[in-house]
Tab-separated table of C-alpha atoms in Angstrom:
chain	number	residue	atom	x	y	z
A	1	MET	CA	16.201	-76.361	27.659
A	2	PRO	CA	19.261	-77.389	25.581
A	3	ILE	CA	22.512	-77.280	27.546
A	4	LYS	CA	26.080	-76.692	26.420
A	5	ASP	CA	27.961	-79.908	25.709
A	6	LYS	CA	31.367	-78.939	24.318
A	7	LYS	CA	32.991	-76.455	21.968
A	8	THR	CA	33.746	-77.147	18.314
A	9	LYS	CA	37.130	-76.371	16.757
A	10	ASP	CA	35.918	-72.973	15.580
A	11	GLY	CA	34.820	-72.045	19.111
A	12	LYS	CA	31.041	-72.545	18.751
A	13	TRP	CA	29.043	-74.451	21.337
A	14	LEU	CA	27.669	-77.902	20.619
A	15	TYR	CA	24.396	-78.545	22.478
A	16	LYS	CA	22.729	-81.615	23.977
A	17	ILE	CA	19.296	-82.168	25.493
A	18	ARG	CA	18.130	-84.108	28.557
A	19	PRO	CA	14.341	-84.483	28.220
A	20	TYR	CA	12.113	-86.447	30.561
A	21	ILE	CA	10.458	-89.146	28.424
A	22	LYS	CA	6.924	-90.229	29.407
A	23	TYR	CA	5.808	-93.837	29.033
A	24	GLU	CA	2.359	-95.390	28.829
A	25	ASP	CA	2.616	-96.881	32.321
A	26	GLY	CA	2.912	-93.369	33.787
A	27	THR	CA	6.659	-93.504	34.479
A	28	THR	CA	9.175	-90.928	33.279
A	29	LYS	CA	12.870	-91.236	32.580
A	30	GLN	CA	15.444	-88.556	31.849
A	31	THR	CA	17.544	-89.300	28.791
A	32	THR	CA	20.614	-87.529	27.422
A	33	ILE	CA	20.621	-87.041	23.654
A	34	HIS	CA	23.641	-85.765	21.744
A	35	GLY	CA	23.190	-84.288	18.283
A	36	ASN	CA	24.896	-82.047	15.775
A	37	TRP	CA	23.334	-78.902	17.242
A	38	ILE	CA	25.794	-76.043	16.869
A	39	GLY	CA	25.396	-72.343	17.672
A	40	ARG	CA	22.150	-70.387	17.923
A	41	ASP	CA	20.396	-72.233	15.088
A	42	GLY	CA	21.365	-75.551	16.619
A	43	PHE	CA	20.053	-74.421	20.000
A	44	LEU	CA	16.622	-73.612	18.499
A	45	GLU	CA	16.506	-76.907	16.611
A	46	ALA	CA	17.392	-78.844	19.777
A	47	GLN	CA	14.778	-76.907	21.761
A	48	LYS	CA	12.087	-77.784	19.235
A	49	LEU	CA	12.964	-81.483	19.394
A	50	GLU	CA	13.090	-81.451	23.181
A	51	THR	CA	9.600	-79.920	23.349
A	52	ARG	CA	8.212	-82.535	20.970
A	53	LEU	CA	9.754	-85.427	22.914
A	54	LYS	CA	8.432	-84.159	26.245
A	55	ASP	CA	4.893	-83.916	24.858
A	56	ASN	CA	4.768	-87.465	23.475
A	57	ILE	CA	3.827	-90.648	25.332
A	58	TYR	CA	5.849	-93.724	24.347
A	59	PRO	CA	5.348	-97.475	24.807
A	60	ILE	CA	7.524	-99.155	27.405
A	61	GLY	CA	10.855	-100.160	25.865
A	62	ALA	CA	10.910	-97.514	23.127
A	63	LYS	CA	14.503	-96.562	22.277
A	64	TRP	CA	16.156	-93.561	20.686
A	65	ASP	CA	16.578	-93.778	16.916
A	66	LYS	CA	19.063	-91.179	15.722
A	67	SER	CA	18.046	-91.472	12.059
A	68	LYS	CA	14.367	-90.850	12.890
A	69	GLN	CA	15.138	-88.370	15.680
A	70	ASP	CA	12.578	-90.116	17.869
A	71	PHE	CA	12.004	-92.986	20.296
A	72	VAL	CA	10.743	-96.006	18.413
A	73	SER	CA	9.690	-99.610	18.981
A	74	SER	CA	7.930	-102.222	16.845
A	75	ASN	CA	4.511	-101.289	18.216
A	76	ILE	CA	4.966	-97.603	19.003
A	77	GLN	CA	1.816	-95.495	19.201
A	78	ILE	CA	2.602	-91.884	19.875
A	79	LYS	CA	-0.260	-90.069	21.546
A	80	LYS	CA	-0.244	-86.410	20.651
A	81	ASN	CA	-3.077	-84.018	19.982
A	82	THR	CA	-2.166	-82.014	16.897
A	83	ASP	CA	-5.822	-81.147	16.217
A	84	ILE	CA	-5.994	-78.524	18.934
A	85	THR	CA	-8.506	-75.696	18.368
A	86	LEU	CA	-7.679	-72.009	18.708
A	87	ALA	CA	-9.633	-71.691	21.974
A	88	GLU	CA	-7.815	-74.738	23.376
A	89	LEU	CA	-4.473	-73.300	22.267
A	90	GLU	CA	-5.233	-70.059	24.113
A	91	GLU	CA	-5.869	-71.918	27.382
A	92	GLU	CA	-2.756	-74.069	26.988
A	93	TYR	CA	-0.580	-71.074	26.133
A	94	LEU	CA	-1.885	-68.986	29.047
A	95	ASN	CA	-1.237	-71.908	31.380
A	96	HIS	CA	2.288	-72.181	29.935
A	97	ILE	CA	3.161	-68.513	30.583
A	98	SER	CA	1.281	-68.250	33.895
A	99	LYS	CA	4.255	-69.613	35.843
A	100	ASN	CA	6.185	-66.367	35.334
A	101	LEU	CA	3.334	-63.839	35.522
A	102	ASP	CA	1.170	-62.330	38.237
A	103	LYS	CA	-2.627	-62.547	38.036
A	104	ASP	CA	-3.177	-59.050	36.591
A	105	THR	CA	-0.551	-59.422	33.862
A	106	LEU	CA	-1.960	-62.830	32.915
A	107	ASN	CA	-5.466	-61.363	32.658
A	108	GLY	CA	-4.066	-58.647	30.404
A	109	HIS	CA	-2.700	-61.308	28.043
A	110	ARG	CA	-6.016	-63.164	28.155
A	111	ASN	CA	-7.997	-60.029	27.293
A	112	LYS	CA	-5.780	-59.345	24.273
A	113	LEU	CA	-5.888	-62.939	23.014
A	114	ASN	CA	-9.665	-63.155	23.478
A	115	HIS	CA	-10.104	-60.705	20.589
A	116	PHE	CA	-8.896	-63.466	18.247
A	117	CYS	CA	-9.458	-66.715	20.136
A	118	GLN	CA	-13.009	-66.263	21.443
A	119	LYS	CA	-16.355	-65.398	19.848
A	120	ASP	CA	-16.806	-61.649	19.375
A	121	LYS	CA	-19.783	-60.712	21.562
A	122	THR	CA	-20.495	-57.609	19.464
A	123	ASN	CA	-20.669	-59.656	16.253
A	124	GLN	CA	-18.460	-57.123	14.485
A	125	VAL	CA	-15.496	-59.427	13.941
A	126	THR	CA	-15.087	-62.952	12.531
A	127	THR	CA	-13.197	-65.181	14.973
A	128	TYR	CA	-12.210	-68.844	14.888
A	129	PRO	CA	-12.379	-70.356	18.397
A	130	ASP	CA	-13.465	-73.825	17.222
A	131	ILE	CA	-11.194	-74.024	14.159
A	132	LYS	CA	-8.137	-76.270	14.364
A	133	VAL	CA	-4.979	-74.152	14.591
A	134	LYS	CA	-3.335	-76.018	11.717
A	135	LEU	CA	-6.233	-74.999	9.413
A	136	ILE	CA	-6.030	-71.252	10.079
A	137	THR	CA	-4.523	-69.383	7.132
A	138	GLN	CA	-2.927	-66.024	6.475
A	139	ASP	CA	-6.080	-64.947	4.592
A	140	MET	CA	-8.255	-65.750	7.612
A	141	PHE	CA	-5.998	-63.712	9.881
A	142	GLU	CA	-5.974	-60.760	7.479
A	143	LYS	CA	-9.797	-60.864	7.339
A	144	TRP	CA	-9.848	-60.677	11.147
A	145	GLN	CA	-7.419	-57.739	11.057
A	146	SER	CA	-9.501	-55.808	8.526
A	147	GLU	CA	-12.594	-56.183	10.728
A	148	MET	CA	-10.774	-55.416	13.994
A	149	ILE	CA	-9.515	-52.084	12.713
A	150	LEU	CA	-13.157	-51.040	12.121
A	151	LYS	CA	-14.493	-52.429	15.411
A	152	THR	CA	-15.990	-49.894	17.834
A	153	TYR	CA	-16.868	-50.028	21.514
A	154	LYS	CA	-18.829	-47.764	23.841
A	155	LYS	CA	-16.920	-45.103	25.742
A	156	GLY	CA	-19.481	-43.076	27.602
A	157	LYS	CA	-21.939	-41.765	25.007
A	158	TYR	CA	-19.647	-42.377	22.066
A	159	ASP	CA	-18.629	-45.255	19.811
A	160	VAL	CA	-14.838	-45.275	19.537
A	161	LYS	CA	-12.332	-47.444	17.708
A	162	ILE	CA	-9.486	-49.373	19.305
A	163	SER	CA	-6.229	-47.430	18.974
A	164	ILE	CA	-3.573	-48.603	16.516
A	165	GLU	CA	-1.165	-48.842	19.443
A	166	HIS	CA	-3.419	-51.262	21.336
A	167	LEU	CA	-4.298	-53.231	18.199
A	168	ASN	CA	-0.594	-53.861	17.676
A	169	ARG	CA	-0.234	-54.972	21.295
A	170	ILE	CA	-2.971	-57.520	20.565
A	171	TYR	CA	-1.140	-58.494	17.371
A	172	GLY	CA	2.106	-59.017	19.317
A	173	SER	CA	0.414	-61.266	21.886
A	174	ILE	CA	-1.125	-63.378	19.115
A	175	CYS	CA	2.249	-63.687	17.343
A	176	ASN	CA	3.840	-64.958	20.553
A	177	MET	CA	1.049	-67.496	21.061
A	178	ILE	CA	1.386	-68.827	17.491
A	179	ASP	CA	5.177	-69.033	17.960
A	180	TYR	CA	4.378	-71.387	20.844
A	181	ALA	CA	1.986	-73.351	18.582
A	182	VAL	CA	4.720	-73.760	15.944
A	183	LEU	CA	7.158	-74.941	18.602
A	184	LYS	CA	4.598	-77.503	19.765
A	185	GLU	CA	3.968	-78.479	16.118
A	186	TYR	CA	0.275	-77.563	16.231
A	187	CYS	CA	0.864	-75.660	12.990
A	188	LYS	CA	3.735	-75.372	10.534
A	189	THR	CA	4.112	-71.599	10.189
A	190	ASN	CA	3.205	-68.498	12.147
A	191	PHE	CA	0.435	-67.119	9.941
A	192	ALA	CA	0.209	-63.966	12.098
A	193	ARG	CA	3.823	-62.983	11.489
A	194	LEU	CA	3.267	-63.383	7.738
A	195	CYS	CA	0.788	-60.499	7.954
A	196	ASN	CA	1.539	-56.819	8.462
A	197	LYS	CA	0.909	-54.996	11.716
A	198	PHE	CA	-2.210	-52.871	12.044
A	199	GLY	CA	-2.303	-49.431	10.381
A	200	THR	CA	-0.291	-47.639	7.732
A	201	THR	CA	3.488	-47.365	7.961
A	202	LYS	CA	3.155	-43.861	9.383
A	203	GLU	CA	0.581	-44.985	11.972
A	204	GLN	CA	2.821	-47.883	12.980
A	205	GLN	CA	5.799	-45.558	13.410
A	206	LEU	CA	3.769	-43.188	15.573
A	207	SER	CA	2.324	-45.993	17.705
A	208	SER	CA	5.716	-47.659	18.168
A	209	LYS	CA	7.254	-44.528	19.646
A	210	HIS	CA	7.365	-44.447	23.407
A	211	ARG	CA	5.009	-42.020	25.102
A	212	GLU	CA	6.679	-38.681	25.666
A	213	TYR	CA	7.275	-38.726	29.397
A	214	ILE	CA	6.302	-35.548	31.223
A	215	THR	CA	8.277	-34.689	34.326
A	216	ILE	CA	8.544	-31.873	36.839
A	217	ASP	CA	11.879	-30.307	37.764
A	218	TYR	CA	13.187	-29.421	41.206
A	219	ASP	CA	11.791	-25.860	41.156
A	220	GLU	CA	8.337	-27.191	40.323
A	221	TYR	CA	8.686	-29.763	43.089
A	222	LEU	CA	9.380	-26.923	45.553
A	223	GLU	CA	6.225	-25.125	44.346
A	224	LEU	CA	4.266	-28.330	44.903
A	225	MET	CA	5.676	-28.609	48.419
A	226	GLU	CA	4.706	-25.009	49.155
A	227	VAL	CA	1.069	-25.237	48.023
A	228	SER	CA	0.488	-28.581	49.789
A	229	LYS	CA	2.250	-27.720	53.061
A	230	ASP	CA	-1.026	-27.640	55.039
A	231	ASP	CA	-2.075	-31.080	53.783
A	232	LEU	CA	0.231	-33.536	55.564
A	233	LYS	CA	-0.892	-36.608	53.623
A	234	PHE	CA	-0.359	-35.224	50.117
A	235	ASN	CA	2.663	-33.137	51.030
A	236	THR	CA	4.258	-36.384	52.246
A	237	TYR	CA	3.073	-38.206	49.122
A	238	PHE	CA	4.638	-35.663	46.732
A	239	ASP	CA	7.835	-35.544	48.789
A	240	LEU	CA	8.208	-39.338	48.871
A	241	GLU	CA	7.419	-39.715	45.157
A	242	PHE	CA	9.874	-37.052	44.010
A	243	LYS	CA	12.714	-38.021	46.357
A	244	ARG	CA	12.425	-41.849	46.263
A	245	GLY	CA	10.119	-42.685	43.320
A	246	PRO	CA	7.968	-45.558	44.643
A	247	ARG	CA	5.355	-46.923	42.232
A	248	THR	CA	1.725	-45.882	42.712
A	249	GLY	CA	0.673	-49.410	43.679
A	250	GLU	CA	3.420	-49.486	46.320
A	251	ILE	CA	2.314	-46.126	47.757
A	252	ARG	CA	-1.225	-47.458	48.092
A	253	ALA	CA	0.015	-50.698	49.700
A	254	PHE	CA	2.243	-49.170	52.409
A	255	ARG	CA	0.981	-50.271	55.826
A	256	ILE	CA	1.947	-49.261	59.338
A	257	CYS	CA	3.807	-52.566	59.758
A	258	ASP	CA	6.028	-51.690	56.776
A	259	TYR	CA	7.428	-48.612	58.551
A	260	ASN	CA	10.473	-48.697	60.824
A	261	GLU	CA	10.905	-45.368	62.611
A	262	LYS	CA	14.251	-46.274	64.174
A	263	GLU	CA	15.791	-47.507	60.909
A	264	LYS	CA	14.067	-44.715	58.932
A	265	THR	CA	12.794	-47.142	56.303
A	266	LEU	CA	9.621	-48.070	54.476
A	267	MET	CA	9.683	-51.711	53.400
A	268	VAL	CA	8.119	-52.503	50.023
A	269	ASN	CA	6.424	-55.792	50.868
A	270	HIS	CA	3.480	-55.511	48.482
A	271	THR	CA	1.880	-53.560	45.698
A	272	MET	CA	-1.839	-52.839	45.289
A	273	ASN	CA	-3.838	-53.663	42.168
A	274	LYS	CA	-6.966	-51.920	40.858
A	275	LYS	CA	-9.190	-54.308	42.803
A	276	ASN	CA	-7.527	-53.272	46.078
A	277	GLU	CA	-5.785	-56.632	46.385
A	278	LEU	CA	-2.316	-56.846	47.925
A	279	LYS	CA	0.089	-58.755	45.714
A	280	GLU	CA	3.817	-59.331	45.321
A	281	PRO	CA	5.892	-56.362	44.063
A	282	LYS	CA	6.649	-56.032	40.355
A	283	THR	CA	10.072	-57.725	40.565
A	284	ALA	CA	12.219	-59.401	43.213
A	285	ALA	CA	14.439	-56.296	43.268
A	286	SER	CA	11.367	-54.161	44.061
A	287	LYS	CA	10.950	-55.916	47.399
A	288	ALA	CA	13.436	-53.799	49.331
A	289	PRO	CA	13.465	-51.069	51.994
A	290	ILE	CA	13.175	-47.411	50.996
A	291	ARG	CA	15.557	-45.377	53.120
A	292	LEU	CA	13.995	-42.115	54.278
A	293	SER	CA	15.476	-38.698	54.961
A	294	ASP	CA	14.994	-37.248	58.446
A	295	GLU	CA	12.284	-34.939	57.061
A	296	LEU	CA	10.368	-37.753	55.345
A	297	ASN	CA	10.722	-39.937	58.431
A	298	THR	CA	9.162	-37.202	60.581
A	299	LYS	CA	6.285	-36.673	58.141
A	300	ILE	CA	5.401	-40.366	58.015
A	301	LYS	CA	5.625	-40.604	61.806
A	302	LEU	CA	3.135	-37.699	62.058
A	303	LEU	CA	0.823	-39.331	59.508
A	304	ILE	CA	0.759	-42.528	61.553
A	305	THR	CA	0.195	-40.568	64.778
A	306	LYS	CA	-2.890	-38.944	63.220
A	307	LEU	CA	-4.169	-42.335	62.067
A	308	SER	CA	-3.644	-43.841	65.537
A	309	LEU	CA	-6.302	-41.496	66.943
A	310	GLN	CA	-8.977	-43.203	64.847
A	311	ARG	CA	-11.103	-46.010	66.188
A	312	GLY	CA	-9.923	-49.537	65.325
A	313	PHE	CA	-6.390	-48.457	64.403
A	314	ASN	CA	-3.846	-51.280	64.030
A	315	ASP	CA	-0.579	-52.129	62.264
A	316	ASN	CA	-2.378	-53.363	59.165
A	317	TRP	CA	-3.849	-49.941	58.414
A	318	TYR	CA	-2.588	-48.140	55.320
A	319	ILE	CA	-0.267	-45.168	55.798
A	320	PHE	CA	-1.828	-43.087	53.003
A	321	GLY	CA	-5.349	-44.364	53.659
A	322	ASN	CA	-6.801	-45.777	56.865
A	323	SER	CA	-8.376	-49.199	57.359
A	324	ASN	CA	-8.739	-49.136	53.561
A	325	PRO	CA	-6.063	-48.160	51.008
A	326	ILE	CA	-6.206	-44.771	49.349
A	327	SER	CA	-7.751	-45.020	45.883
A	328	SER	CA	-6.015	-44.134	42.635
A	329	ASN	CA	-8.856	-41.664	41.991
A	330	ALA	CA	-8.077	-39.836	45.241
A	331	LEU	CA	-4.384	-39.655	44.317
A	332	ASN	CA	-5.246	-38.377	40.843
A	333	TYR	CA	-7.737	-35.796	42.083
A	334	ASN	CA	-5.343	-34.318	44.627
A	335	LYS	CA	-2.402	-34.441	42.211
A	336	GLU	CA	-4.408	-32.327	39.731
A	337	LYS	CA	-5.605	-29.993	42.484
A	338	TYR	CA	-2.119	-29.206	43.750
A	339	LEU	CA	-0.529	-29.003	40.291
A	340	LYS	CA	-3.114	-26.350	39.432
A	341	LYS	CA	-2.458	-24.470	42.697
A	342	ALA	CA	1.277	-24.552	41.956
A	343	GLY	CA	0.690	-23.199	38.438
A	344	ILE	CA	2.199	-26.314	36.869
A	345	MET	CA	0.240	-26.688	33.635
A	346	LYS	CA	1.352	-30.190	32.763
A	347	HIS	CA	-0.704	-33.340	32.240
A	348	LEU	CA	1.213	-35.642	34.575
A	349	ARG	CA	0.203	-39.220	35.203
A	350	LEU	CA	0.808	-40.538	38.712
A	351	HIS	CA	3.700	-42.637	37.379
A	352	ASP	CA	5.333	-39.525	35.896
A	353	LEU	CA	6.343	-38.504	39.413
A	354	ARG	CA	8.546	-41.606	39.453
A	355	HIS	CA	10.055	-40.505	36.133
A	356	SER	CA	10.591	-37.068	37.669
A	357	CYS	CA	12.543	-38.617	40.537
A	358	ALA	CA	14.868	-40.482	38.154
A	359	THR	CA	15.398	-37.431	35.932
A	360	TRP	CA	16.133	-35.153	38.890
A	361	LEU	CA	18.680	-37.603	40.312
A	362	PHE	CA	20.306	-37.940	36.889
A	363	SER	CA	20.518	-34.151	36.486
A	364	MET	CA	22.469	-33.988	39.774
A	365	ASN	CA	25.063	-36.409	38.321
A	366	ILE	CA	24.093	-39.145	40.780
A	367	PRO	CA	25.745	-42.402	39.532
A	368	ILE	CA	23.339	-44.516	37.505
A	369	THR	CA	24.043	-47.480	39.814
A	370	VAL	CA	22.736	-45.459	42.758
A	371	ILE	CA	19.661	-44.262	40.824
A	372	SER	CA	18.908	-47.852	39.875
A	373	LYS	CA	19.143	-48.907	43.530
A	374	ILE	CA	16.928	-46.045	44.722
A	375	LEU	CA	14.269	-46.983	42.160
A	376	ARG	CA	14.782	-50.697	42.986
A	377	HIS	CA	15.235	-51.804	39.386
A	378	SER	CA	16.306	-55.304	38.467
A	379	SER	CA	19.010	-53.934	36.135
A	380	ILE	CA	20.821	-50.699	35.301
A	381	GLU	CA	19.698	-51.129	31.671
A	382	GLU	CA	16.073	-50.701	32.755
A	383	THR	CA	16.946	-47.419	34.477
A	384	MET	CA	18.769	-46.088	31.424
A	385	LYS	CA	16.194	-47.213	28.879
A	386	THR	CA	12.981	-46.274	30.620
A	387	TYR	CA	13.382	-43.665	33.310
A	388	VAL	CA	16.143	-41.183	32.572
A	389	HIS	CA	14.900	-38.337	30.381
A	390	LEU	CA	17.367	-35.566	29.572
A	391	THR	CA	15.756	-32.185	30.233
A	392	ASP	CA	16.158	-29.161	27.933
A	393	LYS	CA	18.101	-27.395	30.677
A	394	ASP	CA	20.571	-30.274	30.930
A	395	TYR	CA	20.858	-30.455	27.140
A	396	ASP	CA	21.730	-26.753	26.871
A	397	HIS	CA	24.156	-26.991	29.775
A	398	TYR	CA	26.100	-29.923	28.299
A	399	LEU	CA	26.166	-28.297	24.845
A	400	ASN	CA	27.798	-25.233	26.411
A	401	VAL	CA	30.315	-27.468	28.183
A	402	ILE	CA	31.195	-29.078	24.853
A	403	ASN	CA	31.308	-25.733	22.969
A	404	ASN	CA	33.494	-24.070	25.603
A	405	TYR	CA	35.925	-26.964	26.068
């Protein structure tokens, strides 16, 4: 990564790089290189050079040649594979990004890239896994796009097409991978970015809009509490979701050992994936205690007391399950059951209860810094951008305030 060296007279930063140079005998040496890299464009140019230098292997004694922007010697033989195939690029790129991603997110990227980088098992789409990246053209990518938009897959009894929204997620992942290939000099241009996204302009606009989040208000929450009052587990679940907004995976992962009755806290140590595997929470900020009200503390204590009567009970049991975590299907089924009983005719996802928590807190004029801390976000910007949805009631109220000022 280029680092700031000094400022120019007009106040812009001049950058330098300090790459580790690899030699044929297996040794490495860090070298400082100064260049005329100024501002954002200079930063990107320096980054590209640094990447190239780190990937090369040089003979012992090779020295920096400013005019050639490379390390040279009389018998230099640079070993670099620029003939990488698309399938090989996919593996290298996934390995490159894996350092910052959890297993599930990485698999999501792999599944999207496989549509372009691996052989299509349905034989509906032309792919190029064994073609060298530098030989893939814009026309080849557009041919793949035209076939992908017609591709169908089985969903129950029916053959359905991939949504424009998901196709453009695939497109975005491919663009990012080819950006990496350009940076590594496996190809000269990003052929994917030269092509249009999937769908017509109108379809692209519709797919690019965020899903309209559906939330419940405080009155609906009270109805939900009323109809579920005889079901301790789900009454506690709805109460915790609406008042503190934990993620569904965190709810499923809560174990007895995460609860502190005296401190009135639930510690978010893990989240649960679809395969019932405990993993690290979404972000570092997510790994924090949830402070409980007296009422919620009592409910969770009662839940644990009921669990303790079962055979084999121990501290590793799950608060909303037993020796096994509660399933997402069970949460969904009971959510729908109690929404119907409460007369709430809304199609809420499980995660929409978290949105409901944020919106309710916002409507009470709770400071955004506090909301962000309750939801355990890594930044206030994330809270503002994603979770706070102004309700019609709030909109009308604030319009009246403005009109009557």
